[in-house]
Amino acid sequence: MRTRDTNKEEIVKQKAIGMIVTQGVEGFGMNRLAKECGISVATLYIYYSDKEDLIRKIGIEIGRKLFDKILDGFSPEMSFKDGLKNQWENRIYFTLHFTQEATCFEILKQSTYGDAIVEEITGDFKQTMSHFILSAIERKELIPITFEVFWSIAYGSLYSLLELHREGKSMSGKPFVFTEELKNETFNLVLKALTP
């Protein structure tokens, strides 16, 4: 039986992430991945039982890394403003410093693998965020709001700006860079929309 090579396994993961980002889930295949990595297809099956297992494990690993970063320095007991600011900073950091992984995770969330990946990783995260939102409502720092509406207002504009930054251009086609000034302007508008 062949043994696992952690360096080779990391190369496989990084190549797989890159292929999913550039070719999508539909264009991703084990034969192509093996060729990209310069290994045999049989070597891939040392690490993963099949394509589905590989995609699911990569999605779960990225998701856990993302949620760990999102909760870095965060407490559900923080004031709403401070907690939301922390969330924004952490989400911005992950998106800008792990761009390929963040893009891959978004692609996988929208794929047929999305529900299984998200279900595997969101348990504690959902509880923490629910506690944060409910505590902020109780303290009258946040208007009573459904979770989906909260999420779309709290983070939708941020993710739209980060996507424009990733593409390097605005909707009109002009060059676009996400700046501190844009972040602050957007954050203040979001805070205004969500607070009494």
mmCIF file of C-alpha atoms in Angstrom:
data_model
loop_
_atom_site.group_PDB
_atom_site.id
_atom_site.type_symbol
_atom_site.label_atom_id
_atom_site.label_comp_id
_atom_site.label_asym_id
_atom_site.label_seq_id
_atom_site.Cartn_x
_atom_site.Cartn_y
_atom_site.Cartn_z
ATOM 1 C CA MET A 1 0.000 0.000 0.000
ATOM 2 C CA ARG A 2 1.315 3.434 -0.943
ATOM 3 C CA THR A 3 1.724 6.031 1.790
ATOM 4 C CA ARG A 4 0.459 9.590 1.898
ATOM 5 C CA ASP A 5 2.882 12.366 0.993
ATOM 6 C CA THR A 6 1.643 15.548 2.707
ATOM 7 C CA ASN A 7 3.544 17.818 0.288
ATOM 8 C CA LYS A 8 1.995 16.060 -2.680
ATOM 9 C CA GLU A 9 -1.419 16.181 -1.020
ATOM 10 C CA GLU A 10 -1.101 19.954 -0.560
ATOM 11 C CA ILE A 11 -0.127 20.359 -4.237
ATOM 12 C CA VAL A 12 -3.210 18.329 -5.210
ATOM 13 C CA LYS A 13 -5.459 20.568 -3.075
ATOM 14 C CA GLN A 14 -4.012 23.797 -4.467
ATOM 15 C CA LYS A 15 -4.221 22.586 -8.075
ATOM 16 C CA ALA A 16 -7.802 21.382 -7.497
ATOM 17 C CA ILE A 17 -8.794 24.756 -6.037
ATOM 18 C CA GLY A 18 -7.234 26.542 -9.018
ATOM 19 C CA MET A 19 -9.000 24.275 -11.493
ATOM 20 C CA ILE A 20 -12.388 24.742 -9.804
ATOM 21 C CA VAL A 21 -11.910 28.512 -9.865
ATOM 22 C CA THR A 22 -10.906 28.621 -13.548
ATOM 23 C CA GLN A 23 -12.992 25.763 -14.970
ATOM 24 C CA GLY A 24 -15.886 25.410 -12.537
ATOM 25 C CA VAL A 25 -17.096 22.225 -10.896
ATOM 26 C CA GLU A 26 -18.425 20.850 -14.191
ATOM 27 C CA GLY A 27 -15.055 21.231 -15.904
ATOM 28 C CA PHE A 28 -13.170 19.606 -13.053
ATOM 29 C CA GLY A 29 -11.989 16.006 -13.430
ATOM 30 C CA MET A 30 -9.608 13.642 -11.700
ATOM 31 C CA ASN A 31 -7.666 12.789 -14.881
ATOM 32 C CA ARG A 32 -7.053 16.465 -15.625
ATOM 33 C CA LEU A 33 -6.105 17.112 -12.004
ATOM 34 C CA ALA A 34 -3.573 14.259 -12.011
ATOM 35 C CA LYS A 35 -2.045 15.628 -15.210
ATOM 36 C CA GLU A 36 -1.848 19.164 -13.735
ATOM 37 C CA CYS A 37 -0.109 17.761 -10.643
ATOM 38 C CA GLY A 38 2.266 15.564 -12.649
ATOM 39 C CA ILE A 39 1.104 12.428 -10.839
ATOM 40 C CA SER A 40 -0.841 9.318 -11.746
ATOM 41 C CA VAL A 41 -4.605 9.151 -11.230
ATOM 42 C CA ALA A 42 -3.959 6.222 -8.876
ATOM 43 C CA THR A 43 -1.994 8.581 -6.613
ATOM 44 C CA LEU A 44 -5.083 10.811 -6.239
ATOM 45 C CA TYR A 45 -6.998 7.850 -4.857
ATOM 46 C CA ILE A 46 -4.524 7.581 -1.986
ATOM 47 C CA TYR A 47 -5.903 10.897 -0.744
ATOM 48 C CA TYR A 48 -9.527 10.832 -1.932
ATOM 49 C CA SER A 49 -11.973 8.032 -2.683
ATOM 50 C CA ASP A 50 -13.407 9.841 -5.743
ATOM 51 C CA LYS A 51 -14.073 13.262 -7.280
ATOM 52 C CA GLU A 52 -17.007 13.928 -4.945
ATOM 53 C CA ASP A 53 -14.908 13.114 -1.878
ATOM 54 C CA LEU A 54 -12.142 15.461 -3.063
ATOM 55 C CA ILE A 55 -14.524 18.349 -3.747
ATOM 56 C CA ARG A 56 -16.402 17.880 -0.469
ATOM 57 C CA LYS A 57 -13.202 17.681 1.618
ATOM 58 C CA ILE A 58 -11.693 20.742 -0.056
ATOM 59 C CA GLY A 59 -14.922 22.702 0.454
ATOM 60 C CA ILE A 60 -15.093 21.711 4.124
ATOM 61 C CA GLU A 61 -11.434 22.594 4.709
ATOM 62 C CA ILE A 62 -11.796 26.024 3.090
ATOM 63 C CA GLY A 63 -15.072 26.644 4.912
ATOM 64 C CA ARG A 64 -13.572 25.827 8.298
ATOM 65 C CA LYS A 65 -10.614 28.109 7.551
ATOM 66 C CA LEU A 66 -13.031 30.891 6.533
ATOM 67 C CA PHE A 67 -15.250 30.532 9.601
ATOM 68 C CA ASP A 68 -12.235 30.347 11.920
ATOM 69 C CA LYS A 69 -11.039 33.641 10.440
ATOM 70 C CA ILE A 70 -14.501 35.222 10.612
ATOM 71 C CA LEU A 71 -14.697 34.425 14.342
ATOM 72 C CA ASP A 72 -11.109 35.563 15.074
ATOM 73 C CA GLY A 73 -11.288 38.062 17.946
ATOM 74 C CA PHE A 74 -15.092 37.986 17.818
ATOM 75 C CA SER A 75 -17.496 37.476 20.695
ATOM 76 C CA PRO A 76 -21.286 37.339 20.426
ATOM 77 C CA GLU A 77 -21.322 39.594 23.510
ATOM 78 C CA MET A 78 -19.616 42.469 21.648
ATOM 79 C CA SER A 79 -21.606 45.621 20.967
ATOM 80 C CA PHE A 80 -23.363 45.392 17.628
ATOM 81 C CA LYS A 81 -21.150 48.041 16.032
ATOM 82 C CA ASP A 82 -17.899 46.465 17.282
ATOM 83 C CA GLY A 83 -19.011 42.931 16.403
ATOM 84 C CA LEU A 84 -20.085 43.899 12.897
ATOM 85 C CA LYS A 85 -16.853 45.835 12.363
ATOM 86 C CA ASN A 86 -14.868 42.760 13.471
ATOM 87 C CA GLN A 87 -16.883 40.598 11.087
ATOM 88 C CA TRP A 88 -16.205 42.967 8.206
ATOM 89 C CA GLU A 89 -12.473 43.151 8.901
ATOM 90 C CA ASN A 90 -12.188 39.371 9.141
ATOM 91 C CA ARG A 91 -14.210 38.752 5.974
ATOM 92 C CA ILE A 92 -12.183 41.370 4.093
ATOM 93 C CA TYR A 93 -8.920 39.833 5.303
ATOM 94 C CA PHE A 94 -9.886 36.326 4.212
ATOM 95 C CA THR A 95 -11.194 37.457 0.831
ATOM 96 C CA LEU A 96 -8.141 39.588 0.026
ATOM 97 C CA HIS A 97 -5.474 37.244 1.434
ATOM 98 C CA PHE A 98 -7.008 33.926 0.347
ATOM 99 C CA THR A 99 -8.665 35.098 -2.854
ATOM 100 C CA GLN A 100 -8.518 31.797 -4.707
ATOM 101 C CA GLU A 101 -9.854 29.835 -1.728
ATOM 102 C CA ALA A 102 -12.628 32.393 -1.116
ATOM 103 C CA THR A 103 -13.641 32.213 -4.792
ATOM 104 C CA CYS A 104 -13.523 28.418 -4.762
ATOM 105 C CA PHE A 105 -15.714 28.292 -1.647
ATOM 106 C CA GLU A 106 -18.317 30.557 -3.281
ATOM 107 C CA ILE A 107 -18.343 28.342 -6.387
ATOM 108 C CA LEU A 108 -18.732 25.200 -4.276
ATOM 109 C CA LYS A 109 -21.505 26.772 -2.168
ATOM 110 C CA GLN A 110 -23.508 27.337 -5.355
ATOM 111 C CA SER A 111 -22.854 23.818 -6.670
ATOM 112 C CA THR A 112 -24.639 20.549 -5.974
ATOM 113 C CA TYR A 113 -22.051 19.982 -3.224
ATOM 114 C CA GLY A 114 -22.967 23.221 -1.452
ATOM 115 C CA ASP A 115 -25.592 21.975 1.003
ATOM 116 C CA ALA A 116 -23.452 19.069 2.238
ATOM 117 C CA ILE A 117 -20.392 21.303 2.662
ATOM 118 C CA VAL A 118 -22.263 24.086 4.458
ATOM 119 C CA GLU A 119 -24.142 21.649 6.703
ATOM 120 C CA GLU A 120 -20.847 20.090 7.793
ATOM 121 C CA ILE A 121 -19.253 23.362 8.917
ATOM 122 C CA THR A 122 -21.875 25.858 10.071
ATOM 123 C CA GLY A 123 -23.215 24.402 13.342
ATOM 124 C CA ASP A 124 -21.223 26.415 15.905
ATOM 125 C CA PHE A 125 -20.920 29.378 13.560
ATOM 126 C CA LYS A 126 -24.715 29.654 13.174
ATOM 127 C CA GLN A 127 -25.198 29.460 16.940
ATOM 128 C CA THR A 128 -22.584 32.151 17.575
ATOM 129 C CA MET A 129 -24.045 34.498 14.969
ATOM 130 C CA SER A 130 -27.632 33.908 16.137
ATOM 131 C CA HIS A 131 -26.561 34.724 19.693
ATOM 132 C CA PHE A 132 -24.853 37.907 18.471
ATOM 133 C CA ILE A 133 -27.906 39.069 16.519
ATOM 134 C CA LEU A 134 -30.437 38.236 19.258
ATOM 135 C CA SER A 135 -28.284 39.902 21.945
ATOM 136 C CA ALA A 136 -27.959 43.048 19.826
ATOM 137 C CA ILE A 137 -31.751 43.141 19.310
ATOM 138 C CA GLU A 138 -32.328 42.686 23.065
ATOM 139 C CA ARG A 139 -29.935 45.553 23.816
ATOM 140 C CA LYS A 140 -31.783 47.642 21.197
ATOM 141 C CA GLU A 141 -28.573 48.074 19.181
ATOM 142 C CA LEU A 142 -30.092 46.306 16.163
ATOM 143 C CA ILE A 143 -33.589 46.659 14.738
ATOM 144 C CA PRO A 144 -35.688 43.456 14.892
ATOM 145 C CA ILE A 145 -34.969 41.736 11.588
ATOM 146 C CA THR A 146 -35.063 38.297 9.995
ATOM 147 C CA PHE A 147 -31.709 36.580 9.569
ATOM 148 C CA GLU A 148 -31.801 36.586 5.745
ATOM 149 C CA VAL A 149 -32.568 40.310 5.566
ATOM 150 C CA PHE A 150 -29.896 40.999 8.182
ATOM 151 C CA TRP A 151 -27.294 39.050 6.202
ATOM 152 C CA SER A 152 -28.124 40.722 2.890
ATOM 153 C CA ILE A 153 -27.884 44.218 4.384
ATOM 154 C CA ALA A 154 -24.957 43.520 6.727
ATOM 155 C CA TYR A 155 -22.718 41.740 4.209
ATOM 156 C CA GLY A 156 -24.241 41.916 0.728
ATOM 157 C CA SER A 157 -22.742 45.284 -0.136
ATOM 158 C CA LEU A 158 -19.363 44.273 1.280
ATOM 159 C CA TYR A 159 -19.202 41.126 -0.829
ATOM 160 C CA SER A 160 -20.325 43.053 -3.928
ATOM 161 C CA LEU A 161 -17.474 45.527 -3.472
ATOM 162 C CA LEU A 162 -14.976 42.722 -2.850
ATOM 163 C CA GLU A 163 -16.156 40.998 -6.048
ATOM 164 C CA LEU A 164 -15.623 44.232 -8.012
ATOM 165 C CA HIS A 165 -12.154 44.448 -6.454
ATOM 166 C CA ARG A 166 -11.390 40.851 -7.489
ATOM 167 C CA GLU A 167 -12.513 41.622 -11.048
ATOM 168 C CA GLY A 168 -10.563 44.906 -10.978
ATOM 169 C CA LYS A 169 -13.343 46.905 -12.565
ATOM 170 C CA SER A 170 -16.627 48.553 -11.651
ATOM 171 C CA MET A 171 -19.992 47.846 -13.274
ATOM 172 C CA SER A 172 -19.242 50.595 -15.804
ATOM 173 C CA GLY A 173 -15.939 48.949 -16.715
ATOM 174 C CA LYS A 174 -13.752 51.539 -15.011
ATOM 175 C CA PRO A 175 -10.803 50.300 -12.904
ATOM 176 C CA PHE A 176 -11.900 49.522 -9.346
ATOM 177 C CA VAL A 177 -9.969 48.994 -6.119
ATOM 178 C CA PHE A 178 -11.531 48.394 -2.709
ATOM 179 C CA THR A 179 -10.161 51.131 -0.447
ATOM 180 C CA GLU A 180 -10.353 52.024 3.230
ATOM 181 C CA GLU A 181 -12.528 55.021 2.316
ATOM 182 C CA LEU A 182 -15.018 52.850 0.418
ATOM 183 C CA LYS A 183 -15.061 50.356 3.276
ATOM 184 C CA ASN A 184 -15.815 53.061 5.845
ATOM 185 C CA GLU A 185 -18.467 54.753 3.691
ATOM 186 C CA THR A 186 -20.236 51.449 3.090
ATOM 187 C CA PHE A 187 -19.930 50.280 6.701
ATOM 188 C CA ASN A 188 -21.452 53.520 8.000
ATOM 189 C CA LEU A 189 -24.412 53.211 5.613
ATOM 190 C CA VAL A 190 -24.949 49.573 6.610
ATOM 191 C CA LEU A 191 -24.788 50.490 10.300
ATOM 192 C CA LYS A 192 -27.297 53.294 9.736
ATOM 193 C CA ALA A 193 -29.676 50.872 7.985
ATOM 194 C CA LEU A 194 -29.514 48.278 10.764
ATOM 195 C CA THR A 195 -29.550 50.346 13.948
ATOM 196 C CA PRO A 196 -32.529 52.073 15.609
#
